[in-house]
Structures are given as structure tokens and as C-alpha cells.
Amino acid sequence: MDDQKESLRKIITTLALKNEEIQNFICCLKQSLENLEANSNRVQEDMESEFSSLHAVLDELKEGMVTRIKQERASRTYELQSQLSACTKALESSEELLELANQTLCSSENDSFTQAAKEIKDSVTMAPAFRLSLKAKASDSMNHMMVDFTQERNMLQAIKFLPVPATPEIHVAECQVFDNTVTVVWTLPEPDSKIDHYILEYRRTNHEGPPRAREDYPWMVVEGIKETEYTLTSLRFDTRYMTFRVKACNKAVAGEFSEPVTLETHAFVFKLDAGSAHQNLKVEDLSVEWDSSGGKVAVQDIRKEKNRTSSPMHSPARTAMMSPKRAPSARVGRDRFTAESYTVLGDTMIDAGQHYWEVRYDKESKTFAAGVALRSLGRFDQLGKSNASWCLHLNNWLQQSLTAKHNNKARTLDCPIPDRIGIYCNYEEGTLSFYNSRTKTLIHTFRTKFQQPIIPAFMVWNGSFSVQTGLQVPSIVLSGQKRNSNTSSSNASLT
């Protein structure tokens, strides 16, 4: 009995699900019918509007051409009527003179005949009939106003519904990824003069190949592209890949999206390890600010915590600045920096490849340093004062100075002090270079041989800074490194 009830429950559940699916489908069909009605009315209204516009253009063209014919007829009518009036008057005068001449010829008086004949001769010489041009001043032909609309009629007869644009194809071989920009190139299967613009969509992803059903990042849209290529600029490559697709649009409709293509956009991405930061450093994502009260607050918290637990794992010195979004600290099992080592490390190690990141600091900071360090950097060690770190150091006390530091040795750099520094690292070649990130001018280069993985490292006292990651090595930096690869370093004393 129980088995039959369970079987019947399953049947009921199946039927209920099927009924729900059918109801949903019925709703979709009803919505499709409503959409069909609305869309049909819309396209019909659009078509009637287009024909009305075409009729208006033809009526305007007809009116203009009729006006030109009337103007030409009026002009020629005036010329011919004027000439006709002049000829009529000349003919009347000539007929009067002819009648007078006949009467004089029939006269029998010799004395009056001689005088009359002389007067008639003078009148004939001055008669208008002999000064007239017997050629019409205007032609009666209007052939030059004839029209032939055969070609236009054929064009009108060829009017049909606008076709859906063809699907573009993105050419991966012609696409370029460099300097944190991506240039996407595509073509259509056949030329289409009706194409008005293209729409490009892209989204970041960590998966190579076709886009997945569930992605962490949404599609970004670029509309109104007139050419068959487009360049995205000022990108931050914080994922390994970017997926692109494009579709063509004419005035009325858009075509299908192209097959998505995935381009590699690998760049060095890291965050600041708040768990490694000195208590006086307030770390928020990729920004750091000096907080003079941080250490005092932390000491008070530690004293309170000691009254509750003796476990070092619950010490605020370890957990106060940790974020749940952070990766595990690169300094596992070690305390954060302390004493005068106002340092914070990145959370990602470098053990291969070429990498680049930038740091912008407050030029009013009393001291600031940026560079790299080994994981073995001691919690009391200041950047550049041991053989486990290399850095560019800004001293902003009585006199501002910029120095390159390593192993407690410093070299003063004679160059303008930038407010934004680019840091380039080639792990295999043991190259660590610092650049003015705005002009890409080389400031200093360390040449060494890294025996262990290294980590981005920063120090600030009475100031602040922010880091920008997800950057590719700029092409101008790469070309400069190639030119200098065979030259000896001027910083040998620091390496």
C-alpha cells in the first residue's frame, strides 16, 4: 500500500511539473502573439512612413521640374512675342510705303514725281523691314526638358524588405593585445552597403575558449562602430582572457553575433597583503595610508585580548587588518612588520616571467619606498637595508632626495622626482627597473640574480600611496630593455 502511494505521489509530481511547463509555454505563446501583433503594426507603420517619404520626394522633384519647364516656356514666349510684334509693325510700315510708291509711279506730273520718288527712296533706306533679323530668337523645341526615369523605375521596382545583415567573422590573427589595449578586427562574408554600424560586446573571463553559461563578469557593450575594427583602451587586465563578439546592424535590424573569440590578456595582478602590513598602515584594497594611531590602538587591543585568550592565532596583530577576500598571507606563520619597518607586501610571489606594476604616492610623504623583497625579509627589516630587498627610496625631510637602495647601500639619483613610478621585473634575467610611468623614462636599474621568489614591497611613513596592477609590460619599456640588455649596469655596487 505504501509503495503504491509513493508511486502515485511521483506520478502526481510529474504531472504537476508537466502542467506547469505547459502553462509556462502557453504564456510564452500568448506573449509571442502579442509581440507579433505589435511588431507587425510597427513595421507596417515604418514601411508606410518610408513610402510617404518617397512620395514626398517625388512630388517635390516633380514640382521643381514643372516649375523649370514653365520658366523656360515663359522666357521663350516673351522672346518670340517681342520678335513677332516688331515684325508686324515693320510689315505694316513696309505695306504703306509700297502703296505710296505705286501711287507715285502712276502719277503723270513730272515735277511732283521726281520729288516723291526721292522721298520714297529715303524712306525705304530707313524702313524697319530692312533692319529686322528674319531668324527666330528662341527655339520652339523643348527636347532638353525631356526625362527618362527608366533607371529610377527599375530601382523602385527593386524595392524589397531590408535583409538581415550577415554574421561578421572576427580574425584572431589580426587582433592585437598590447599596452593594455585590445584591437579587434572583423569582416563580413560579402560587402553590404546597407550596413549602418556594428555592435561589439566583450567580457572578462578566466576561461579559455567559448563563453560559459555562467560567467562571473557581464558583457560590456560598445555601440555605433562605423569601421570593421575597434580598439579598446585603458584596460586593466585583471583576468587571463577577454571574450569578444560582434554583430552588424542596418537601419532596421541587427544580425546575429559572430562566433565568440577569446584573447589572452595576461598581466601581473596582485593585492596588498594586509596581514603583513605594519600596524600604522591602513590598507584598503590597493591603497595604503599612514595612520599614526594604528599602533597604539593595536597595542591596547592586544592587552585586552591577552586577558581573554593566550592563543597567538587570535591576536589582533594577526587578524585586525585581514580581509575575507584576501588570499592567504605570503608571510604565513610570521608576525607583521613592526618597529620602524613601515612596510606592506603584495600577496603574489614572482618566480618567473616579466612583470610590470605602477605605484602613485603622495609627494608630501616624509618617506616612501617601492621595490621587491624576498619572503625571508625580517619583520624589523627596512626596505633596502638588507640583502633581501631592492627599492627606490624617497626622502622628503629637510631636502628632497631620491635614492636606489639595496643591502644597506644607497645611490643618490640625479633626476626629476615623479609622482608615479613604474616597476619592471624580469625574474630570469635578474632585472629590476624603475621608470617615470608618465614619460616611461628609465630612473634606475638593479641587475642581480634572484635566488628565491620575490614579492612586491612598499614602505611609507607619514604619507599614502596606491598601487595599480593588471598592467602589461609597456612596449616602450620592452624595447628599452632590449637595447640595454647587452650593456653593463651602472648600479653594480648595489647588487
Coordinates of C-alpha atoms in Angstrom, one line a residue:
M1 CA 0.0 0.0 0.0
D2 CA 2.8 2.4 0.9
D3 CA 4.7 1.7 -2.3
Q4 CA 1.5 2.4 -4.4
K5 CA 1.1 5.7 -2.6
E6 CA 4.7 6.6 -3.2
S7 CA 4.4 5.7 -6.8
L8 CA 1.2 7.8 -7.1
R9 CA 2.9 10.7 -5.4
K10 CA 5.7 10.6 -8.0
I11 CA 3.1 10.5 -10.8
I12 CA 1.3 13.5 -9.3
T13 CA 4.6 15.4 -9.0
T14 CA 5.5 14.5 -12.6
L15 CA 2.1 15.6 -13.9
A16 CA 2.2 18.8 -11.8
L17 CA 5.6 19.7 -13.3
K18 CA 4.4 18.9 -16.8
N19 CA 1.3 21.0 -16.3
E20 CA 3.5 23.9 -15.1
E21 CA 5.7 23.5 -18.1
I22 CA 2.7 23.6 -20.4
Q23 CA 1.2 26.6 -18.6
N24 CA 4.5 28.4 -19.0
F25 CA 4.6 27.5 -22.7
I26 CA 1.1 28.8 -23.2
C27 CA 2.0 32.1 -21.5
C28 CA 5.0 32.3 -23.9
L29 CA 2.8 31.6 -26.9
K30 CA 0.3 34.3 -25.8
Q31 CA 3.2 36.7 -25.3
S32 CA 4.5 35.8 -28.7
L33 CA 1.1 36.5 -30.3
E34 CA 1.0 39.9 -28.6
N35 CA 4.5 40.7 -29.7
L36 CA 3.8 39.5 -33.3
E37 CA 0.8 41.9 -33.4
A38 CA 2.8 44.8 -32.0
N39 CA 5.8 44.2 -34.2
S40 CA 3.7 43.7 -37.4
N41 CA 2.0 47.1 -36.7
R42 CA 5.3 48.7 -36.1
V43 CA 7.0 47.5 -39.3
Q44 CA 3.9 48.4 -41.3
E45 CA 3.9 51.9 -39.9
D46 CA 7.6 52.2 -40.7
M47 CA 7.0 51.0 -44.2
E48 CA 4.1 53.4 -44.8
S49 CA 6.3 56.2 -43.4
E50 CA 9.1 55.3 -45.8
F51 CA 6.7 55.2 -48.8
S52 CA 5.2 58.6 -47.7
S53 CA 8.7 60.0 -47.6
L54 CA 9.4 58.6 -51.0
H55 CA 6.2 60.1 -52.4
A56 CA 7.1 63.4 -50.9
V57 CA 10.5 63.3 -52.5
L58 CA 8.9 62.5 -55.9
D59 CA 6.3 65.2 -55.5
E60 CA 8.9 67.8 -54.6
L61 CA 11.1 66.7 -57.6
K62 CA 8.1 66.9 -59.9
E63 CA 7.1 70.3 -58.7
G64 CA 10.7 71.6 -59.2
M65 CA 10.9 70.2 -62.8
V66 CA 7.4 71.5 -63.7
T67 CA 8.5 75.0 -62.5
R68 CA 11.6 74.9 -64.6
I69 CA 9.5 74.0 -67.7
K70 CA 7.2 76.8 -67.0
Q71 CA 10.0 79.3 -66.6
E72 CA 11.7 78.1 -69.8
R73 CA 8.4 78.4 -71.7
A74 CA 7.7 81.9 -70.3
S75 CA 11.2 83.1 -71.3
R76 CA 10.9 81.8 -74.8
T77 CA 7.4 83.1 -75.2
Y78 CA 8.5 86.6 -74.3
E79 CA 11.3 86.5 -76.8
L80 CA 9.1 85.2 -79.7
Q81 CA 6.2 87.6 -78.9
S82 CA 8.6 90.5 -78.9
Q83 CA 10.0 89.5 -82.2
L84 CA 6.5 88.9 -83.6
S85 CA 5.4 92.4 -82.6
A86 CA 8.4 94.0 -84.1
C87 CA 7.9 92.2 -87.4
T88 CA 4.2 93.0 -87.6
K89 CA 4.9 96.7 -87.1
A90 CA 7.7 96.6 -89.8
L91 CA 5.3 94.8 -92.2
E92 CA 2.6 97.5 -91.8
S93 CA 5.1 100.2 -92.4
S94 CA 6.5 98.5 -95.4
E95 CA 3.0 97.9 -96.9
E96 CA 2.2 101.7 -96.5
L97 CA 5.4 102.6 -98.2
L98 CA 4.7 100.1 -101.0
E99 CA 1.3 101.6 -101.6
L100 CA 2.7 105.1 -101.7
A101 CA 5.4 104.0 -104.2
N102 CA 2.7 102.5 -106.5
Q103 CA 0.7 105.7 -106.4
T104 CA 3.7 107.8 -107.2
L105 CA 4.6 105.6 -110.1
C106 CA 1.2 106.2 -111.6
S107 CA 1.4 110.0 -111.3
S108 CA 1.5 112.0 -114.5
E109 CA 3.0 115.1 -113.1
N110 CA 6.7 115.1 -113.8
D111 CA 7.7 117.8 -111.3
S112 CA 6.0 116.1 -108.3
F113 CA 7.1 112.6 -109.4
T114 CA 10.8 113.4 -109.0
Q115 CA 10.4 114.8 -105.5
A116 CA 8.1 111.9 -104.5
A117 CA 10.5 109.3 -105.8
K118 CA 13.4 110.8 -103.8
E119 CA 11.3 110.8 -100.6
I120 CA 10.2 107.2 -101.2
K121 CA 13.9 106.1 -101.7
D122 CA 14.9 107.8 -98.5
S123 CA 12.0 106.1 -96.6
V124 CA 12.9 102.7 -97.9
T125 CA 16.5 103.2 -96.8
M126 CA 15.3 103.9 -93.2
A127 CA 12.4 101.3 -93.2
P128 CA 12.3 98.9 -90.2
A129 CA 11.7 96.0 -92.5
F130 CA 15.3 96.2 -93.7
R131 CA 16.8 96.2 -90.1
L132 CA 14.9 93.1 -88.9
S133 CA 16.6 89.7 -88.4
L134 CA 14.4 87.1 -90.0
K135 CA 15.8 84.3 -87.7
A136 CA 13.7 83.4 -84.6
K137 CA 15.4 84.4 -81.4
A138 CA 14.1 81.4 -79.5
S139 CA 13.6 77.8 -80.5
D140 CA 10.3 76.1 -80.2
S141 CA 11.9 72.8 -79.2
M142 CA 11.7 71.6 -75.6
N143 CA 13.6 68.4 -76.0
H144 CA 16.2 69.4 -73.5
M145 CA 13.4 69.2 -70.8
M146 CA 12.6 65.6 -71.5
V147 CA 13.1 63.0 -68.8
D148 CA 13.8 59.3 -68.7
F149 CA 13.0 57.5 -65.5
T150 CA 13.8 54.0 -66.7
Q151 CA 16.7 53.5 -64.3
E152 CA 14.8 55.0 -61.4
R153 CA 11.7 53.0 -62.2
N154 CA 13.8 49.8 -62.2
M155 CA 15.2 50.9 -58.8
L156 CA 11.8 51.5 -57.4
Q157 CA 10.6 48.1 -58.7
A158 CA 13.6 46.5 -56.9
I159 CA 12.4 47.9 -53.5
K160 CA 12.0 45.0 -51.1
F161 CA 12.2 44.3 -47.4
L162 CA 15.6 45.1 -45.9
P163 CA 17.6 41.8 -45.4
V164 CA 19.1 40.8 -42.1
P165 CA 22.8 41.6 -42.1
A166 CA 25.2 38.7 -42.5
T167 CA 27.2 37.5 -39.5
P168 CA 30.7 39.0 -39.2
E169 CA 33.8 36.9 -38.6
I170 CA 36.5 38.0 -36.1
H171 CA 40.0 37.4 -37.4
V172 CA 42.0 36.3 -34.4
A173 CA 45.3 36.5 -36.3
E174 CA 44.8 40.2 -37.0
C175 CA 43.7 41.1 -33.4
Q176 CA 46.3 42.7 -31.2
V177 CA 46.8 42.9 -27.5
F178 CA 49.4 45.3 -26.2
D179 CA 49.9 48.1 -23.7
N180 CA 46.6 47.3 -22.0
T181 CA 44.7 47.8 -25.2
V182 CA 42.9 45.3 -27.5
T183 CA 42.3 45.9 -31.2
V184 CA 39.6 43.6 -32.6
V185 CA 39.3 43.1 -36.4
W186 CA 36.4 41.5 -38.3
T187 CA 34.9 41.2 -41.8
L188 CA 31.6 40.3 -43.4
P189 CA 31.3 37.3 -45.8
E190 CA 30.3 39.8 -48.6
P191 CA 30.3 43.6 -48.9
D192 CA 27.0 45.1 -47.7
S193 CA 26.3 48.8 -48.5
K194 CA 23.3 48.7 -46.2
I195 CA 25.3 48.2 -43.0
D196 CA 25.0 51.3 -40.8
H197 CA 27.1 50.3 -37.8
Y198 CA 28.4 47.4 -35.7
I199 CA 28.0 46.5 -32.0
L200 CA 30.9 45.0 -30.2
E201 CA 30.5 43.1 -26.9
Y202 CA 33.2 41.9 -24.6
R203 CA 33.7 40.5 -21.1
R204 CA 36.5 39.4 -18.9
T205 CA 37.0 35.7 -18.1
N206 CA 39.5 33.3 -16.7
H207 CA 38.4 30.5 -19.1
E208 CA 39.9 29.9 -22.5
G209 CA 37.6 29.0 -25.3
P210 CA 33.8 29.7 -25.9
P211 CA 31.9 31.6 -23.2
R212 CA 30.3 29.5 -20.5
A213 CA 26.7 29.6 -19.4
R214 CA 27.6 31.1 -16.1
E215 CA 30.3 33.7 -16.1
D216 CA 31.4 36.0 -13.3
Y217 CA 31.6 39.1 -15.5
P218 CA 28.8 40.7 -17.6
W219 CA 29.0 41.6 -21.2
M220 CA 30.2 45.2 -21.9
V221 CA 28.7 46.9 -25.0
V222 CA 30.3 49.3 -27.5
E223 CA 27.7 50.7 -30.0
G224 CA 27.9 52.8 -33.1
I225 CA 31.1 51.4 -34.6
K226 CA 31.4 52.5 -38.2
E227 CA 34.6 50.6 -39.2
T228 CA 35.4 46.9 -39.2
E229 CA 37.8 47.2 -36.3
Y230 CA 37.8 48.8 -32.9
T231 CA 40.4 49.4 -30.2
L232 CA 39.6 49.2 -26.5
T233 CA 42.0 51.4 -24.5
S234 CA 42.9 52.0 -20.8
L235 CA 42.0 48.5 -19.8
R236 CA 43.0 46.7 -16.6
F237 CA 43.9 43.1 -17.3
D238 CA 42.8 41.5 -14.1
T239 CA 41.7 38.3 -15.8
R240 CA 43.6 36.0 -18.0
Y241 CA 41.4 36.4 -21.0
M242 CA 38.7 38.6 -22.7
T243 CA 35.9 37.2 -24.9
F244 CA 34.7 39.2 -27.9
R245 CA 31.7 39.0 -30.3
V246 CA 30.4 41.5 -32.9
K247 CA 27.2 41.9 -34.9
A248 CA 26.3 44.1 -37.9
C249 CA 23.3 46.4 -38.0
N250 CA 21.5 48.2 -40.8
K251 CA 18.9 50.9 -40.3
A252 CA 16.1 48.4 -39.3
V253 CA 17.6 45.3 -37.8
A254 CA 20.7 43.7 -36.3
G255 CA 22.2 40.4 -37.5
E256 CA 23.5 37.5 -35.4
F257 CA 26.6 37.8 -33.2
S258 CA 29.8 36.4 -34.6
E259 CA 31.3 33.3 -33.1
P260 CA 33.0 34.5 -29.8
V261 CA 36.8 34.6 -29.7
T262 CA 38.9 34.6 -26.6
L263 CA 42.1 36.6 -26.5
E264 CA 44.7 36.2 -23.8
T265 CA 45.2 39.3 -21.7
H266 CA 47.6 38.0 -19.1
A267 CA 49.2 40.6 -16.9
F268 CA 50.6 40.7 -13.3
V269 CA 47.8 41.0 -10.8
F270 CA 48.2 41.2 -7.1
K271 CA 46.7 42.7 -4.0
L272 CA 48.3 44.1 -0.9
D273 CA 48.7 41.6 1.9
A274 CA 47.0 43.5 4.8
G275 CA 48.2 40.7 7.2
S276 CA 51.8 41.7 6.5
A277 CA 51.3 45.5 7.0
H278 CA 52.8 47.5 9.9
Q279 CA 50.1 48.4 12.4
N280 CA 50.4 52.1 11.4
L281 CA 49.5 51.3 7.8
K282 CA 45.8 51.4 6.9
V283 CA 45.4 49.0 3.9
E284 CA 42.3 49.2 1.7
D285 CA 42.4 47.1 -1.4
L286 CA 45.3 48.6 -3.3
S287 CA 45.7 51.9 -1.3
V288 CA 47.7 52.5 1.9
E289 CA 47.5 55.4 4.3
W290 CA 49.7 56.2 7.3
D291 CA 47.7 56.2 10.5
S292 CA 49.8 57.3 13.5
S293 CA 47.2 55.9 15.9
G294 CA 47.2 52.4 14.4
G295 CA 50.0 51.0 16.5
K296 CA 48.6 52.5 19.8
V297 CA 45.2 51.1 19.1
A298 CA 46.6 47.7 18.2
V299 CA 48.7 47.6 21.4
Q300 CA 45.6 48.3 23.5
D301 CA 43.7 45.6 21.7
I302 CA 46.5 43.1 22.3
R303 CA 46.4 43.8 26.0
K304 CA 42.7 43.3 26.1
E305 CA 43.0 40.1 24.1
K306 CA 45.6 38.7 26.5
N307 CA 43.1 38.9 29.3
R308 CA 40.7 36.7 27.2
T309 CA 42.9 34.1 25.5
S310 CA 46.5 33.1 25.3
S311 CA 46.3 31.8 21.7
P312 CA 48.5 33.7 19.3
M313 CA 46.2 32.9 16.5
H314 CA 43.6 35.2 17.9
S315 CA 45.9 38.1 18.3
P316 CA 44.6 41.4 16.7
A317 CA 48.2 41.8 15.5
R318 CA 47.4 39.0 13.1
T319 CA 43.7 39.4 12.3
A320 CA 42.8 43.1 12.6
M321 CA 43.5 44.1 9.0
M322 CA 42.8 40.8 7.3
S323 CA 40.0 40.8 4.7
P324 CA 37.9 37.7 3.8
K325 CA 38.6 38.4 0.1
R326 CA 42.4 38.2 0.5
A327 CA 44.5 35.3 -0.4
P328 CA 46.4 33.6 2.4
S329 CA 49.2 35.7 3.6
A330 CA 52.5 35.2 1.9
R331 CA 54.1 35.5 5.4
V332 CA 52.3 32.5 6.9
G333 CA 53.4 31.9 10.4
R334 CA 55.1 35.2 10.8
D335 CA 54.1 38.4 12.5
R336 CA 53.5 41.6 10.6
F337 CA 56.2 44.2 10.1
T338 CA 57.0 46.3 13.2
A339 CA 59.2 48.9 14.8
E340 CA 60.4 51.3 12.0
S341 CA 59.8 48.9 9.2
Y342 CA 56.6 50.6 7.9
T343 CA 56.2 48.0 5.2
V344 CA 53.5 46.1 3.4
L345 CA 54.0 43.3 0.8
G346 CA 52.0 42.1 -2.1
D347 CA 50.1 38.8 -1.8
T348 CA 51.5 37.2 -5.0
M349 CA 55.0 35.9 -5.5
I350 CA 57.1 36.3 -8.6
D351 CA 59.2 33.2 -9.6
A352 CA 59.2 33.6 -13.4
G353 CA 58.5 35.9 -16.3
Q354 CA 58.3 39.6 -16.9
H355 CA 56.0 41.8 -14.9
Y356 CA 55.1 45.4 -14.5
W357 CA 53.1 47.5 -12.0
E358 CA 52.8 51.1 -11.0
V359 CA 52.6 53.0 -7.8
R360 CA 51.4 56.5 -7.2
Y361 CA 52.4 58.2 -3.9
D362 CA 51.8 61.4 -2.1
K363 CA 54.8 63.6 -2.8
E364 CA 54.3 65.1 0.6
S365 CA 55.1 61.8 2.3
K366 CA 58.0 62.1 4.6
T367 CA 59.5 58.8 3.4
F368 CA 58.4 56.3 0.7
A369 CA 59.9 53.3 -0.9
A370 CA 58.8 50.8 -3.5
G371 CA 60.5 47.7 -4.9
V372 CA 60.7 43.9 -4.3
A373 CA 61.7 41.7 -1.4
L374 CA 62.4 38.1 -0.7
R375 CA 60.0 36.2 1.5
S376 CA 62.7 36.0 4.1
L377 CA 62.6 39.7 4.7
G378 CA 62.6 40.2 8.5
R379 CA 59.8 41.8 10.3
F380 CA 62.2 44.5 11.6
D381 CA 64.0 45.0 8.3
Q382 CA 63.5 48.2 6.4
L383 CA 63.4 48.1 2.6
G384 CA 66.8 48.4 1.0
K385 CA 68.7 47.9 4.3
S386 CA 69.3 44.2 3.9
N387 CA 70.3 41.9 1.1
A388 CA 66.7 40.7 0.9
S389 CA 65.2 43.8 -0.7
W390 CA 65.7 46.2 -3.5
C391 CA 63.9 49.6 -3.7
L392 CA 63.6 53.2 -4.8
H393 CA 63.5 55.4 -1.7
L394 CA 62.1 58.9 -1.4
N395 CA 63.4 61.1 1.5
N396 CA 61.2 64.2 2.0
W397 CA 62.7 65.7 5.1
L398 CA 64.7 69.0 5.0
Q399 CA 65.8 68.3 1.5
Q400 CA 64.0 66.0 -1.0
S401 CA 66.1 63.2 -2.5
L402 CA 65.6 60.0 -4.4
T403 CA 67.9 57.0 -3.9
A404 CA 68.3 53.4 -5.0
K405 CA 68.8 51.1 -2.0
H406 CA 69.9 47.5 -1.5
N407 CA 71.9 45.7 1.2
N408 CA 72.2 49.0 3.2
K409 CA 73.9 50.8 0.3
A410 CA 72.3 53.8 -1.4
R411 CA 73.0 55.6 -4.6
T412 CA 71.6 59.1 -5.0
L413 CA 69.8 59.6 -8.3
D414 CA 70.1 62.9 -10.1
C415 CA 66.7 63.0 -11.9
P416 CA 63.3 64.8 -11.6
I417 CA 61.2 63.1 -8.9
P418 CA 58.0 61.7 -10.4
D419 CA 54.7 61.2 -8.6
R420 CA 54.1 57.9 -10.3
I421 CA 56.6 55.1 -10.6
G422 CA 56.5 52.1 -13.0
I423 CA 58.3 49.0 -11.8
Y424 CA 59.5 46.3 -14.2
C425 CA 60.8 42.9 -13.2
N426 CA 62.4 40.3 -15.4
Y427 CA 62.9 37.4 -12.9
E428 CA 65.0 35.1 -15.2
E429 CA 67.4 37.9 -16.1
G430 CA 67.5 39.4 -12.6
T431 CA 66.5 42.8 -13.8
L432 CA 64.5 45.3 -11.6
S433 CA 64.0 48.7 -13.3
F434 CA 62.1 51.8 -12.2
Y435 CA 60.5 54.2 -14.6
N436 CA 58.7 57.6 -14.6
S437 CA 55.4 56.0 -15.5
R438 CA 54.1 59.0 -17.3
T439 CA 57.1 59.5 -19.6
K440 CA 58.5 55.9 -19.4
T441 CA 61.9 57.5 -18.7
L442 CA 64.3 55.0 -17.0
I443 CA 65.2 56.1 -13.5
H444 CA 67.3 53.2 -12.3
T445 CA 68.0 49.5 -12.9
F446 CA 69.2 46.8 -10.5
R447 CA 70.9 43.8 -12.0
T448 CA 71.2 40.7 -9.8
K449 CA 70.3 37.0 -9.6
F450 CA 67.2 36.2 -7.6
Q451 CA 67.9 33.1 -5.6
Q452 CA 64.3 32.9 -4.3
P453 CA 60.8 34.1 -5.3
I454 CA 60.3 37.8 -4.7
I455 CA 57.2 39.8 -3.7
P456 CA 56.3 43.5 -4.5
A457 CA 57.1 45.6 -1.4
F458 CA 56.2 49.1 -0.3
M459 CA 57.0 51.4 2.6
V460 CA 55.5 54.7 3.7
W461 CA 55.8 56.9 6.7
N462 CA 53.6 60.0 7.2
G463 CA 52.0 59.7 3.8
S464 CA 50.0 57.5 1.4
F465 CA 50.2 55.6 -1.9
S466 CA 48.1 53.5 -4.2
V467 CA 49.1 50.6 -6.5
Q468 CA 47.9 49.8 -10.0
T469 CA 48.1 46.2 -11.1
G470 CA 46.8 44.3 -14.1
L471 CA 49.2 46.1 -16.4
Q472 CA 51.1 44.6 -19.3
V473 CA 54.8 45.5 -19.7
P474 CA 54.6 48.6 -21.9
S475 CA 56.1 48.1 -25.3
I476 CA 58.4 51.1 -24.9
V477 CA 59.8 49.5 -21.7
L478 CA 60.3 46.2 -23.5
S479 CA 62.1 47.9 -26.4
G480 CA 64.3 49.9 -24.0
Q481 CA 65.2 46.7 -22.1
K482 CA 66.2 45.0 -25.3
R483 CA 68.5 47.9 -26.2
N484 CA 70.1 47.8 -22.8
S485 CA 70.3 44.0 -22.4
N486 CA 73.9 43.9 -23.6
T487 CA 75.1 46.9 -21.7
S488 CA 76.7 46.7 -18.3
S489 CA 74.8 48.0 -15.3
S490 CA 75.9 51.3 -13.7
N491 CA 74.5 50.0 -10.4
A492 CA 76.8 47.1 -9.8
S493 CA 77.7 48.4 -6.3
L494 CA 74.1 48.0 -5.2
T495 CA 73.5 44.4 -6.5

